[in-house]
Structures are given as structure tokens and as C-alpha cells.
Coordinates of C-alpha atoms (C1' of nucleotides) in Angstrom, one line a residue:
Chain O
M1 CA 8.9 -107.0 32.9
T2 CA 7.9 -110.6 32.8
T3 CA 9.7 -112.7 30.2
P4 CA 6.9 -113.8 27.9
R5 CA 5.7 -117.2 27.3
V6 CA 7.9 -118.9 24.3
R7 CA 5.6 -119.3 21.2
V8 CA 7.5 -119.9 17.9
R9 CA 5.9 -120.2 14.8
Y10 CA 6.8 -121.9 11.4
A11 CA 5.4 -119.4 8.6
P12 CA 5.9 -121.0 5.0
S13 CA 4.8 -119.9 2.1
P14 CA 2.5 -122.4 -0.3
T15 CA 5.4 -122.2 -3.2
G16 CA 5.9 -125.9 -3.4
D17 CA 8.0 -128.5 -1.3
P18 CA 9.3 -127.0 1.7
H19 CA 13.1 -126.7 1.0
V20 CA 15.5 -128.5 3.4
G21 CA 17.1 -125.1 4.5
N22 CA 13.1 -124.1 5.4
I23 CA 12.7 -127.1 7.2
R24 CA 15.6 -126.8 9.0
Q25 CA 14.3 -123.7 10.4
A26 CA 11.1 -125.7 11.5
I27 CA 13.5 -128.2 13.5
W28 CA 15.3 -125.4 15.2
S29 CA 12.2 -123.5 15.8
W30 CA 10.1 -126.7 17.3
L31 CA 13.1 -127.8 19.4
Y32 CA 13.3 -124.6 20.7
A33 CA 9.8 -124.1 21.4
R34 CA 9.3 -127.6 23.0
R35 CA 12.8 -127.4 24.9
S36 CA 11.2 -124.1 26.5
G37 CA 7.8 -125.6 27.5
G38 CA 6.9 -123.2 24.7
D39 CA 4.2 -123.4 21.8
F40 CA 5.1 -124.6 18.1
L41 CA 2.4 -122.8 15.4
I42 CA 2.2 -122.7 11.8
R43 CA 0.9 -120.0 9.8
L44 CA 0.7 -120.0 6.2
E45 CA 2.2 -116.9 4.5
D46 CA 0.1 -116.8 1.2
T47 CA -0.1 -112.9 0.5
D48 CA 1.7 -113.0 -2.7
Q49 CA -1.0 -114.9 -4.6
T50 CA 1.1 -115.3 -7.8
R51 CA 3.5 -117.8 -6.7
K52 CA 0.9 -120.0 -4.9
V53 CA 1.8 -123.8 -6.0
A54 CA -1.5 -126.4 -5.2
G55 CA -0.8 -128.9 -2.7
S56 CA 1.9 -126.8 -1.1
L57 CA 0.2 -127.2 2.3
E58 CA -0.2 -130.8 2.2
Q59 CA 3.3 -131.2 1.4
I60 CA 4.3 -128.9 4.2
Y61 CA 2.4 -130.9 6.7
A62 CA 3.8 -134.2 5.5
S63 CA 7.2 -133.2 5.9
L64 CA 7.1 -132.2 9.5
R65 CA 4.9 -135.2 10.3
W66 CA 7.4 -137.3 8.8
L67 CA 10.1 -135.8 10.9
G68 CA 7.8 -135.9 14.3
I69 CA 7.3 -132.3 14.6
D70 CA 4.1 -131.5 16.0
W71 CA 2.3 -128.1 16.3
D72 CA -0.4 -126.5 18.9
E73 CA -2.0 -124.2 16.5
G74 CA -2.1 -124.0 12.8
P75 CA -4.6 -123.7 9.6
D76 CA -5.9 -127.3 9.9
I77 CA -6.5 -127.4 13.6
G78 CA -7.2 -123.7 14.5
G79 CA -6.1 -122.0 17.8
P80 CA -7.0 -119.0 19.9
Y81 CA -5.5 -116.8 17.3
A82 CA -6.9 -118.2 14.2
P83 CA -7.3 -118.1 11.2
Y84 CA -3.7 -119.3 10.6
V85 CA -3.9 -118.1 6.7
Q86 CA -2.9 -114.6 6.0
S87 CA -5.1 -114.6 3.3
E88 CA -7.9 -114.9 5.6
R89 CA -6.9 -112.2 7.8
L90 CA -6.9 -109.3 5.4
P91 CA -9.2 -107.1 7.6
L92 CA -6.4 -107.1 10.5
Y93 CA -3.9 -105.6 8.2
R94 CA -6.2 -103.0 7.3
V95 CA -6.7 -101.8 10.6
A96 CA -3.1 -101.9 11.6
A97 CA -2.6 -99.7 8.2
D98 CA -5.3 -97.4 9.1
Q99 CA -3.9 -97.0 12.7
L100 CA -0.3 -96.4 11.0
L101 CA -2.2 -93.5 8.8
A102 CA -3.8 -92.0 12.0
T103 CA -0.8 -91.8 13.8
G104 CA 1.5 -90.1 10.9
H105 CA 3.6 -93.3 10.7
A106 CA 2.3 -93.8 7.2
Y107 CA 0.8 -92.2 4.2
R108 CA -1.4 -93.1 1.1
C109 CA 0.7 -92.7 -2.0
F110 CA -1.3 -92.1 -5.2
C111 CA 2.0 -92.4 -7.4
S112 CA 1.2 -94.1 -10.8
A113 CA 3.5 -96.7 -12.0
E114 CA 4.5 -94.7 -14.8
R115 CA 5.4 -92.2 -12.5
L116 CA 7.5 -94.8 -10.3
A117 CA 9.1 -96.1 -13.5
E118 CA 10.3 -92.8 -14.6
M119 CA 11.4 -91.8 -11.2
R120 CA 13.6 -95.0 -11.1
K121 CA 14.9 -94.2 -14.4
A122 CA 16.2 -91.0 -13.4
Q123 CA 17.6 -91.7 -10.4
Q124 CA 19.6 -94.8 -12.1
A125 CA 20.8 -92.2 -14.9
A126 CA 21.9 -89.9 -12.1
G127 CA 23.4 -92.7 -10.1
E128 CA 21.4 -92.2 -7.0
P129 CA 20.0 -95.0 -5.1
P130 CA 16.9 -96.4 -5.9
G131 CA 13.7 -95.9 -3.9
Y132 CA 10.4 -93.8 -3.5
D133 CA 11.2 -90.2 -3.6
G134 CA 8.5 -89.6 -1.0
C135 CA 6.7 -87.7 -3.6
C136 CA 3.1 -88.0 -1.9
R137 CA 4.6 -87.3 1.8
A138 CA 3.1 -83.8 1.7
L139 CA -0.1 -84.1 -0.1
A140 CA -2.9 -81.8 1.6
P141 CA -5.0 -84.2 4.0
E142 CA -8.1 -83.1 2.4
D143 CA -7.0 -84.0 -1.0
V144 CA -5.9 -87.2 0.1
G145 CA -9.2 -88.1 1.8
R146 CA -11.0 -86.9 -1.3
R147 CA -9.0 -88.7 -3.6
A148 CA -9.0 -92.2 -1.6
A149 CA -13.1 -91.8 -0.8
A150 CA -13.5 -91.5 -5.0
G151 CA -11.7 -94.8 -4.9
E152 CA -8.9 -93.6 -6.5
P153 CA -6.1 -96.4 -6.4
H154 CA -3.4 -96.1 -4.0
V155 CA -1.0 -97.8 -1.9
V156 CA 0.0 -97.1 1.8
R157 CA 3.7 -96.3 2.9
F158 CA 5.6 -96.4 5.9
R159 CA 7.5 -93.3 6.7
M160 CA 10.8 -94.6 7.2
R161 CA 13.4 -92.8 5.9
D162 CA 14.9 -89.8 8.1
D163 CA 17.9 -88.8 9.7
G164 CA 18.0 -91.1 12.6
T165 CA 19.1 -94.5 13.0
T166 CA 17.5 -97.8 13.9
T167 CA 18.8 -100.2 16.2
L168 CA 17.7 -103.7 16.7
V169 CA 19.1 -107.0 18.1
D170 CA 19.3 -110.4 16.7
L171 CA 20.0 -113.3 18.7
L172 CA 22.5 -114.8 16.8
R173 CA 24.4 -111.5 16.1
G174 CA 23.9 -109.0 18.4
E175 CA 23.1 -105.3 18.1
I176 CA 22.8 -104.0 14.4
T177 CA 22.3 -100.5 13.6
V178 CA 21.2 -98.8 10.3
E179 CA 20.9 -95.3 9.1
N180 CA 17.5 -94.8 7.9
R181 CA 18.3 -92.8 5.1
H182 CA 19.5 -95.8 3.3
F183 CA 15.8 -96.9 3.4
D184 CA 12.6 -95.5 1.4
D185 CA 9.3 -95.4 2.5
F186 CA 8.1 -98.8 1.6
V187 CA 4.9 -100.2 0.6
I188 CA 2.7 -102.1 3.5
L189 CA -0.4 -101.9 1.9
K190 CA -0.9 -102.9 -1.8
S191 CA -3.9 -100.9 -4.1
D192 CA -5.5 -104.2 -4.2
G193 CA -5.9 -104.5 -0.3
F194 CA -3.2 -106.8 0.4
P195 CA -0.5 -106.3 2.8
T196 CA 3.3 -106.9 2.1
Y197 CA 5.1 -109.4 3.9
H198 CA 6.5 -106.3 6.1
L199 CA 3.1 -105.5 7.4
A200 CA 1.4 -108.6 7.6
H201 CA 4.2 -110.7 9.6
V202 CA 4.4 -108.0 12.3
V203 CA 0.6 -108.0 12.6
D204 CA 0.3 -111.5 12.9
D205 CA 3.5 -112.2 15.1
H206 CA 2.1 -109.9 17.5
A207 CA -1.5 -110.9 17.3
M208 CA -0.2 -114.4 17.7
K209 CA 2.2 -113.5 20.8
I210 CA 5.3 -114.7 18.9
S211 CA 8.2 -114.4 21.1
H212 CA 10.9 -115.4 18.8
V213 CA 10.6 -114.3 15.2
T214 CA 12.3 -117.0 13.7
R215 CA 13.2 -117.0 9.7
G216 CA 15.9 -117.1 7.0
D217 CA 18.6 -114.3 7.2
E218 CA 17.5 -113.1 3.8
W219 CA 15.1 -110.8 6.0
L220 CA 18.1 -109.6 8.1
P221 CA 18.2 -106.4 5.8
S222 CA 14.6 -105.4 6.1
A223 CA 14.8 -106.2 9.7
P224 CA 15.0 -102.6 10.5
R225 CA 11.7 -101.9 8.6
H226 CA 9.9 -104.4 10.7
A227 CA 11.3 -103.2 14.1
R228 CA 10.1 -99.4 13.1
I229 CA 6.8 -101.0 12.3
W230 CA 6.5 -102.6 15.8
D231 CA 7.4 -99.7 17.6
A232 CA 5.1 -97.4 15.5
L233 CA 2.2 -99.8 16.5
G234 CA 3.0 -99.6 19.7
Y235 CA 4.1 -103.3 20.0
R236 CA 6.5 -104.7 22.3
R237 CA 9.5 -105.9 19.9
P238 CA 10.1 -109.7 19.9
I239 CA 13.6 -111.3 19.6
F240 CA 14.7 -111.7 16.1
V241 CA 16.3 -114.6 15.1
H242 CA 17.8 -114.7 11.3
F243 CA 19.2 -118.4 10.6
P244 CA 21.5 -119.1 7.9
V245 CA 20.8 -120.5 4.8
I246 CA 22.0 -124.2 3.5
L247 CA 24.3 -124.4 0.6
G248 CA 24.8 -127.0 -1.8
P249 CA 27.8 -129.4 -1.5
D250 CA 29.6 -127.1 -4.1
G251 CA 29.2 -124.0 -1.8
G252 CA 26.6 -122.6 -4.2
K253 CA 22.8 -122.7 -3.8
L254 CA 21.3 -125.9 -2.8
S255 CA 19.3 -127.0 -6.1
K256 CA 17.8 -130.0 -7.5
R257 CA 21.1 -130.4 -9.0
H258 CA 22.7 -131.6 -6.1
G259 CA 19.9 -134.2 -5.6
A260 CA 17.0 -134.0 -3.0
T261 CA 16.2 -130.6 -1.9
S262 CA 12.9 -131.7 0.1
V263 CA 12.4 -134.1 3.0
L264 CA 10.1 -136.1 1.3
E265 CA 12.5 -136.8 -1.4
Y266 CA 14.8 -138.1 1.3
A267 CA 12.0 -140.4 2.8
D268 CA 11.7 -141.9 -0.7
E269 CA 15.5 -142.5 -1.1
G270 CA 15.6 -144.4 2.2
Y271 CA 16.7 -142.2 4.5
V272 CA 15.0 -142.4 8.2
P273 CA 13.4 -139.3 9.9
D274 CA 15.4 -139.7 12.9
A275 CA 18.7 -139.4 11.0
V276 CA 17.5 -136.7 8.7
F277 CA 16.1 -134.8 11.9
N278 CA 19.4 -135.3 13.7
F279 CA 21.6 -134.3 10.4
L280 CA 19.7 -131.2 9.7
A281 CA 19.4 -130.2 13.4
V282 CA 23.3 -130.7 13.7
L283 CA 24.0 -129.1 10.0
G284 CA 25.0 -125.3 11.6
W285 CA 24.5 -126.1 15.1
S286 CA 26.3 -127.6 17.7
F287 CA 26.4 -128.4 21.3
D288 CA 30.0 -129.3 22.0
D289 CA 33.2 -130.0 20.3
K290 CA 32.2 -133.9 20.0
T291 CA 29.0 -134.7 19.9
E292 CA 27.3 -135.7 16.4
I293 CA 24.5 -138.1 17.0
F294 CA 21.6 -137.0 19.5
T295 CA 18.4 -138.8 20.1
R296 CA 15.4 -136.5 20.0
Q297 CA 15.4 -136.5 23.9
Q298 CA 18.9 -135.6 24.0
L299 CA 18.4 -132.6 21.6
L300 CA 15.0 -131.6 23.4
A301 CA 17.4 -131.2 26.5
V302 CA 20.3 -129.2 25.3
F303 CA 19.2 -127.3 22.0
D304 CA 19.4 -123.8 22.1
L305 CA 19.0 -121.3 19.4
A306 CA 22.1 -119.1 20.8
D307 CA 24.3 -122.1 19.8
I308 CA 23.4 -121.8 16.3
S309 CA 26.4 -120.8 13.9
V310 CA 25.7 -117.9 11.5
N311 CA 27.9 -119.0 8.8
P312 CA 25.8 -120.7 5.8
A313 CA 26.6 -124.6 5.8
A314 CA 27.1 -127.0 3.0
F315 CA 25.0 -129.6 2.6
D316 CA 26.9 -132.9 3.0
T317 CA 25.2 -135.7 1.8
Q318 CA 27.9 -138.2 2.4
K319 CA 27.4 -137.0 6.5
L320 CA 23.8 -137.8 6.2
E321 CA 24.2 -141.2 4.4
W322 CA 26.8 -142.4 7.3
M323 CA 24.4 -141.1 10.1
N324 CA 21.6 -142.7 8.2
G325 CA 23.8 -145.8 8.5
V326 CA 24.1 -145.4 12.3
Y327 CA 20.7 -144.7 13.0
L328 CA 19.7 -148.1 10.8
R329 CA 22.4 -149.9 12.8
D330 CA 21.2 -148.7 16.2
A331 CA 17.4 -149.2 15.7
A332 CA 16.1 -152.0 17.7
E333 CA 15.3 -155.2 15.7
P334 CA 11.8 -155.2 15.3
A335 CA 11.5 -151.6 14.3
L336 CA 14.4 -152.4 11.6
V337 CA 12.3 -155.3 10.3
E338 CA 9.5 -153.1 10.2
M339 CA 11.0 -150.8 7.9
F340 CA 12.8 -153.2 5.9
A341 CA 9.6 -154.7 5.2
A342 CA 7.7 -152.1 4.5
R343 CA 10.4 -150.7 1.8
L344 CA 10.8 -154.3 0.4
D345 CA 6.9 -154.4 0.0
R346 CA 7.4 -151.5 -2.3
D347 CA 10.5 -152.5 -4.1
L348 CA 10.6 -156.1 -4.6
P349 CA 9.0 -157.3 -8.2
A350 CA 5.6 -157.6 -8.6
G351 CA 6.1 -161.4 -9.0
V352 CA 7.1 -161.9 -5.4
P353 CA 3.9 -163.1 -3.2
R354 CA 2.4 -160.4 -1.3
P355 CA 2.4 -160.6 1.9
L356 CA 5.8 -160.9 2.3
D357 CA 7.4 -163.9 4.3
R358 CA 7.7 -162.1 7.8
A359 CA 10.0 -164.8 9.2
L360 CA 12.1 -164.6 6.5
I361 CA 13.0 -160.8 7.1
E362 CA 13.2 -161.4 10.2
A363 CA 15.8 -164.2 10.0
F364 CA 18.1 -161.9 7.5
T365 CA 17.6 -158.8 9.1
P366 CA 20.7 -159.2 11.9
H367 CA 22.9 -159.9 8.8
I368 CA 22.3 -157.0 7.0
R369 CA 21.4 -154.6 9.3
E370 CA 25.4 -153.5 9.2
R371 CA 25.6 -153.4 5.4
V372 CA 22.8 -150.8 5.0
K373 CA 22.9 -146.8 4.7
L374 CA 19.9 -146.3 2.9
L375 CA 16.7 -148.6 3.0
S376 CA 16.6 -148.0 -0.9
E377 CA 19.9 -150.5 -0.9
V378 CA 18.0 -153.5 1.0
V379 CA 16.1 -154.7 -2.2
D380 CA 19.3 -155.3 -4.2
L381 CA 20.8 -156.9 -0.9
V382 CA 18.2 -159.6 -0.6
D383 CA 16.2 -160.0 -3.6
F384 CA 17.5 -163.5 -4.2
F385 CA 15.7 -164.9 -0.7
F386 CA 12.5 -163.8 -2.4
V387 CA 12.8 -164.3 -5.7
R388 CA 12.8 -168.3 -6.5
D389 CA 14.6 -168.5 -10.0
V390 CA 17.5 -166.5 -9.3
P391 CA 18.9 -166.5 -12.9
T392 CA 22.6 -167.6 -12.7
P393 CA 25.3 -165.0 -13.6
P394 CA 27.3 -165.3 -16.7
A395 CA 30.3 -167.5 -16.6
N396 CA 32.6 -164.6 -17.1
E397 CA 31.6 -163.4 -13.5
F398 CA 32.5 -167.0 -11.7
L399 CA 35.8 -166.8 -13.8
S400 CA 36.7 -163.2 -13.3
A401 CA 38.9 -164.2 -10.2
K402 CA 42.8 -165.0 -11.0
R403 CA 42.3 -168.9 -9.6
W404 CA 39.4 -169.6 -12.3
R405 CA 40.8 -167.5 -15.1
N406 CA 41.5 -170.7 -17.3
D407 CA 40.2 -173.3 -15.2
A408 CA 36.0 -173.3 -15.3
A409 CA 36.1 -177.1 -15.3
G410 CA 37.7 -176.6 -11.8
A411 CA 35.2 -174.0 -11.1
A412 CA 32.5 -176.3 -11.8
R413 CA 33.9 -179.3 -9.8
S414 CA 34.5 -176.9 -6.9
L415 CA 30.8 -176.1 -7.0
E416 CA 29.7 -179.8 -7.4
A417 CA 31.9 -180.6 -4.5
M418 CA 30.1 -178.2 -2.5
A419 CA 26.7 -179.1 -4.0
D420 CA 27.3 -182.5 -2.8
A421 CA 28.4 -181.8 0.7
L422 CA 25.7 -179.3 1.6
G423 CA 23.0 -181.8 -0.1
A424 CA 24.1 -184.7 2.2
L425 CA 24.5 -182.2 5.4
G426 CA 21.8 -183.2 8.0
D427 CA 22.1 -180.5 10.2
W428 CA 21.1 -177.2 8.6
T429 CA 22.4 -174.9 10.6
T430 CA 25.0 -172.0 9.9
P431 CA 27.9 -173.6 12.0
A432 CA 27.3 -177.1 10.6
I433 CA 27.2 -175.2 7.2
E434 CA 30.5 -173.6 7.9
A435 CA 32.0 -176.5 9.0
S436 CA 30.8 -178.6 6.1
M437 CA 32.0 -175.8 3.5
R438 CA 35.5 -175.4 4.8
G439 CA 35.9 -178.9 5.1
T440 CA 35.0 -179.4 1.7
A441 CA 37.3 -176.4 0.3
E442 CA 40.1 -178.0 2.2
A443 CA 39.5 -181.6 1.0
I444 CA 39.6 -180.2 -2.8
G445 CA 42.5 -178.3 -2.1
E446 CA 41.2 -174.6 -3.0
T447 CA 41.2 -171.8 -0.6
V448 CA 38.0 -170.8 1.2
G449 CA 38.1 -167.2 -0.5
D450 CA 38.4 -168.5 -4.1
V451 CA 36.0 -171.0 -3.9
F452 CA 33.4 -169.2 -1.3
T453 CA 33.3 -166.5 -4.1
L454 CA 32.1 -169.1 -6.7
C455 CA 29.4 -170.2 -4.0
R456 CA 28.2 -166.8 -3.3
L457 CA 27.5 -166.0 -6.9
A458 CA 26.0 -169.5 -7.6
V459 CA 23.4 -168.8 -4.2
T460 CA 23.0 -165.3 -4.5
G461 CA 23.7 -164.3 -7.9
K462 CA 26.0 -161.5 -6.6
R463 CA 29.4 -160.7 -5.8
V464 CA 28.6 -158.9 -2.7
A465 CA 26.1 -160.3 -0.4
P466 CA 25.4 -160.7 3.2
P467 CA 27.5 -163.5 4.9
L468 CA 27.5 -166.7 2.9
F469 CA 26.9 -169.5 5.8
E470 CA 23.8 -167.3 7.2
T471 CA 22.5 -166.7 3.8
I472 CA 22.7 -170.3 2.8
E473 CA 20.8 -171.4 5.9
I474 CA 18.1 -169.0 5.3
V475 CA 18.0 -169.7 1.5
G476 CA 17.4 -173.4 2.4
S477 CA 18.9 -176.6 1.4
E478 CA 16.8 -177.2 -1.5
L479 CA 17.3 -174.2 -3.0
A480 CA 20.8 -173.8 -2.1
V481 CA 21.9 -176.9 -3.3
S482 CA 20.1 -176.2 -6.9
R483 CA 21.6 -173.1 -7.4
L484 CA 24.9 -174.3 -6.6
R485 CA 24.4 -177.4 -9.1
A486 CA 22.8 -175.2 -11.6
A487 CA 25.9 -172.7 -11.8
A488 CA 28.4 -175.8 -12.1
L489 CA 26.3 -177.3 -14.8
S490 CA 26.4 -173.8 -16.5
L491 CA 30.0 -173.5 -16.3
A492 CA 30.8 -176.9 -17.5
T493 CA 28.9 -176.6 -20.3
A494 CA 30.4 -173.0 -21.1
V495 CA 34.0 -174.3 -21.5
Chain M
rG1 C1' 25.4 -98.8 -7.2
rG2 C1' 24.0 -98.6 -1.8
rC3 C1' 23.3 -101.2 2.4
rG4 C1' 23.8 -105.5 5.7
rC5 C1' 25.8 -110.4 6.9
rA6 C1' 29.7 -113.7 7.0
rU7 C1' 35.3 -115.5 6.5
rU8 C1' 38.8 -122.1 11.4
rC9 C1' 41.2 -128.8 8.2
rG10 C1' 37.6 -130.7 1.2
rU11 C1' 32.7 -130.4 4.3
rC12 C1' 29.9 -129.6 9.3
rU13 C1' 32.0 -127.7 13.4
rA14 C1' 34.9 -126.7 19.1
rG15 C1' 37.3 -122.3 20.3
rC16 C1' 34.3 -116.7 23.5
rG17 C1' 43.0 -113.5 25.9
rG18 C1' 47.3 -117.6 27.7
rC19 C1' 44.8 -125.1 28.5
rC20 C1' 45.6 -124.2 20.7
rC21 C1' 52.6 -124.6 16.8
rA22 C1' 44.1 -125.6 16.8
rG23 C1' 40.1 -130.4 19.3
rG24 C1' 35.8 -133.6 17.3
rA25 C1' 32.8 -135.6 13.1
rC26 C1' 32.1 -136.8 7.6
rG27 C1' 35.1 -137.8 3.6
rC28 C1' 40.1 -139.3 2.2
rC29 C1' 44.5 -142.9 2.9
rG30 C1' 47.3 -147.5 5.4
rC31 C1' 46.8 -151.5 8.5
rC32 C1' 44.2 -155.4 12.0
rC33 C1' 39.6 -158.5 11.5
rU34 C1' 37.8 -161.6 7.4
rC35 C1' 34.1 -166.0 2.7
rU36 C1' 32.4 -160.7 -0.4
rC37 C1' 30.8 -156.4 1.2
rA38 C1' 30.2 -153.6 5.3
rA39 C1' 30.6 -152.8 10.5
rG40 C1' 34.1 -152.4 14.3
rG41 C1' 39.5 -151.5 16.1
rC42 C1' 44.2 -148.8 15.4
rG43 C1' 47.0 -145.2 12.8
rG44 C1' 47.6 -141.0 9.2
rA45 C1' 47.4 -137.0 6.1
rG46 C1' 44.8 -132.9 5.9
rA47 C1' 43.7 -125.4 8.7
rU48 C1' 50.5 -120.4 8.4
rC49 C1' 42.4 -119.8 12.3
rG50 C1' 40.9 -115.0 4.5
rC51 C1' 44.7 -110.9 3.9
rG52 C1' 47.0 -106.4 6.5
rG53 C1' 47.6 -103.4 10.4
rG54 C1' 47.0 -102.3 15.7
rU55 C1' 45.8 -103.2 21.6
rU56 C1' 48.4 -106.7 24.7
rC57 C1' 53.7 -109.5 28.5
rG58 C1' 50.5 -113.1 25.2
rA59 C1' 45.1 -113.1 19.7
rA60 C1' 41.8 -117.9 16.4
rU61 C1' 39.8 -115.1 20.2
rC62 C1' 39.4 -107.8 21.0
rC63 C1' 39.9 -103.1 17.4
rC64 C1' 40.5 -100.8 12.5
rG65 C1' 40.8 -101.3 7.2
rC66 C1' 41.0 -104.4 2.8
rA67 C1' 39.7 -108.6 0.2
rU68 C1' 36.2 -112.4 -1.1
rG69 C1' 31.4 -114.8 -0.6
rC70 C1' 26.5 -114.2 0.3
rG71 C1' 21.9 -111.6 0.8
rC72 C1' 18.7 -107.5 0.4
rC73 C1' 17.1 -102.8 -2.2
rA74 C1' 16.2 -101.5 -7.6

RNA sequence: GGCGCAUUCGUCUAGCGGCCCAGGACGCCGCCCUCUCAAGGCGGAGAUCGCGGGUUCGAAUCCCGCAUGCGCCA
């Protein structure tokens, strides 16, 4: 028996923004397909028309594209097994259902909703396990034919329940055996002609030659049903891989309450795709006992589905942030400048003229790259470079340090002295600025810590900013000096 | 209620019978560096491997129960 070509599909339902847990499934599936030199495709599972949310497909595409995941076949680009949308494949499911009907693996059931409800009530009252009682199993064939032909509403059920057992293999968990008596004869074709998930995915995964059926482990309990359908249809079973879920930081279900649940929101918050990709890839998967940071190339070289942990993993936002910082620090400078520029263009106040000064961004990028964990933090770190009239912070900001608490005049004098020194500086370079400022601090008998804090506040308007001398150089002589003087003046008048 | 899956530091994990009185990462704490904040360096706290029985010379690792969590069916 030859091993079939690896073909893995990502099969989202159009029910809104894809959840990160779902996207992680896509990442793992994609990684495996690519790593194996196989195919990765998208199939839309939209048989539950009631849960449909408009625009979902676009968000699914956008999420994957943002992460750099490509696909070989899908609703948008077609492929040899088109269509890739289940609601457009209805005839195929009917054919499969007919085959199961003809071979006796399935039967038509005319039970009314009322009868089913009553049956359930009785089972509940008797403390019996719920499930279809097999009422229509024994219907006479000629009756069935007549009623179906007459258009009487009915469903098609799979003959599941019997005295045997079903065994299947899950790649991550090994062999799983269950007794068939715990199942009922489940519906595979609804009265409106739509298939249930059970039938649809089997028909499609077989038709599309999927080698590894990857999906969330909420499907594990019904996997025996699917295995039985595969067998009944005479198909060769695929390899089942049931992925664990992602939990919220508190161990509960991951929800909006914990922050972002969709990768598009992470994009919005200033995370970079490679970091999110890396983070999600290693959340619940590991290569060895130490490696955390993987380039895409490395991942593509070493990823294996078999190394996935079956435990549900809690989403650790702090670790994601850390990892994002790693990616930002490791990024090539031109790429970083590009990211900063794009983000600033979006976040800076409208009053700042566009296009933004590229040279300016290039100038400060090396000095902030180690201080940024999220792109969204950049604007607060550098806005004073762009905004000409930075408001001088209130006096109490300057006077909060012990040294100045009762000496506003001294603070004002210190700032004046710095302004004088810098105003007279001919060589406007970082080393010269540093030498001048240190010299001035010494000359006026202040510690650099005390006086530089005042300068930082005056020039940047912030307590926390990029390194002072470099910052002052970039801000430029004229602006730096005038901001120092403005601060000195405000302190002098505040006394 | 029945069935299934899972159970190693707060979190993600390494571990697949002796290398483990359990290793790494995030986070946390301390020190160093230092103009702030970071980054970086060094060090530290943190897991009786869910509990109880076995098997074995030897178990986090194998087996059986129990507990807990999650999921599925309704």
C-alpha cells in the first residue's frame, strides 16, 4: 500500500471572526502540509445556514494572509475538487446517502418532531440514555418507497447502534475503542436535503483526497461515527488528528473577556505576524526542551503533528508580548522602519503633516527598537519628534524628585544652564551633546540623574523616553533649546 | 445521566524505566550595567510529577482504581 500524498484542509465555518484556537489549527495543518511537500486547502463548512455571519469568509482569508499562510485550493481560487463550499455540493451528499441507503447502512426515518420529543421525555423519565430508538428501522421497504415518493418529510439515519465496537486511531492519542450501543442511529441527511456535518465532511474529505483529518477535539466523541461512515462507503479511512483547545489565561474558555480572540485584533494591537505565528505554533507544540523562537523556515523543517501536546493550553498574553518584542528587536532595520512608519501614519494626530518624515523615523528607530513590545506603543514613545509644540508638563512633574521638591528655582536655573550650554554648542552630535550636558551638570553641581530627568521632561514631555542625548540630537538644536527654556520659564513663574 | 479525552513549577512545556531529590521558556524577585525606560548579563524563589494501589532491583515514565477538569450526546 502506497502512502498517499499529504493533503490537509482547513475547514472553517462562516460564523464570524476566526478564533485564535481555530487559527492555530490552520497553522499546524499548514505547517504539516508544507513540511511534507503536500497540499493545503480551504473548504467552507456552511451547512448550518442559521449560524452564518456575513463577511466571515473575508475575515478568514484576511487572517490567514496576515499570517503568511497560503493555500493551493479553496473557494476563491477553485481547484481540481471544486466547489470548495459545502452548500454548493448538496448533490454529492445525496448520492452518498443514496449509496448508504442502497447498501443498508442507512434508512429513512419518518418520525415526527413531536414523536421524537415524546420519546426523549420518556427516556428522561425512565433514566435511560437519550437517543433515537430505532423506530423506523423496521419499516417495510415498500412502505418506505411509497411514502418517500409521495414526498412525506423524512430524514436519513445511519445504522450505528449494534452490539459491536468501533476502533479508530487518533494520531495524538492512539487507538480508541468504543461500544456501538452507546451511539444511536444518527441523522446524516436532514429533511431539507442538507447533510449533517457527519456525512458532509466524510464525503468531502474523501472526495478531496484529504490524508489527515485535522480538527478540534470536540469532534473526538463523534469520530467513531465518521469512521463507520468511511467504512460503509467503502472509503479508505484518513488519519485522524484531533487538536486540543486553547483556554483563557484563567483556565476557562478563551473569550472576549480575556482580550483579543481573533488574530486580526492582534494585528490591530500592534503584534507582528511572525510573532503571532511563532507563538501560536509553539502553544501546545514543542520541538525540544529549550527552543522557543522559530523562524518560519525552521518550523517548516522540524514541525510534526505528532509532537503536539494533547493538553488544553492556556493563552499566555505576557509570553506573546515578550515574543513580539523579540521579533521587533530582531527585525532588520529597514523592515522595522517600515513597520514604525506605517503604524505612526495611522496613530499620529491628524495635525502632523503627511507623509511623515522618513529620515526622522530612520533616525530614532535604532533608539527605540529595544523599548517596544507592541507597535501600538510607538506613538507614545516618539510623538514629540513630530509634534512641534509639545506642551510643557505641569510643574509638579518636574518637582516630584526629592532634589527639586522644594527648589523650583534651582530646577529652573538648571534647565537654563542646559539651554545655555546647548545653545552655544557648535558640534551638534550625540557625543558632543553628552559631553556638554555632563560638563554643565558638573559645573552647576548637580547630579546627572537629577538634572537629566528635568531635561527629558522638558524636551520630550515624558518621564520615560528614548536615550536623552540621541533624542536631543534628533530633535535638533533649535527645538531642544526652546523647550528647555520654556520649561525653565514655567518653573520660574510657578514659584 | 451515559460516553470520551486529559492531569509535570502561576503559565507553556521537556521527559517516552535508571542520565530527574525533574530541564528550558514566559512571568515574578534580587544584583550588575545605567541619563529615564527598556534591552542585556548574573543569580534566586517556584512542581512531594492530581490522589491511592500495584508491576519492577528501580516509575513522572507501565497497569488498575479514584478524584478533578474539559468535551460530546440529549
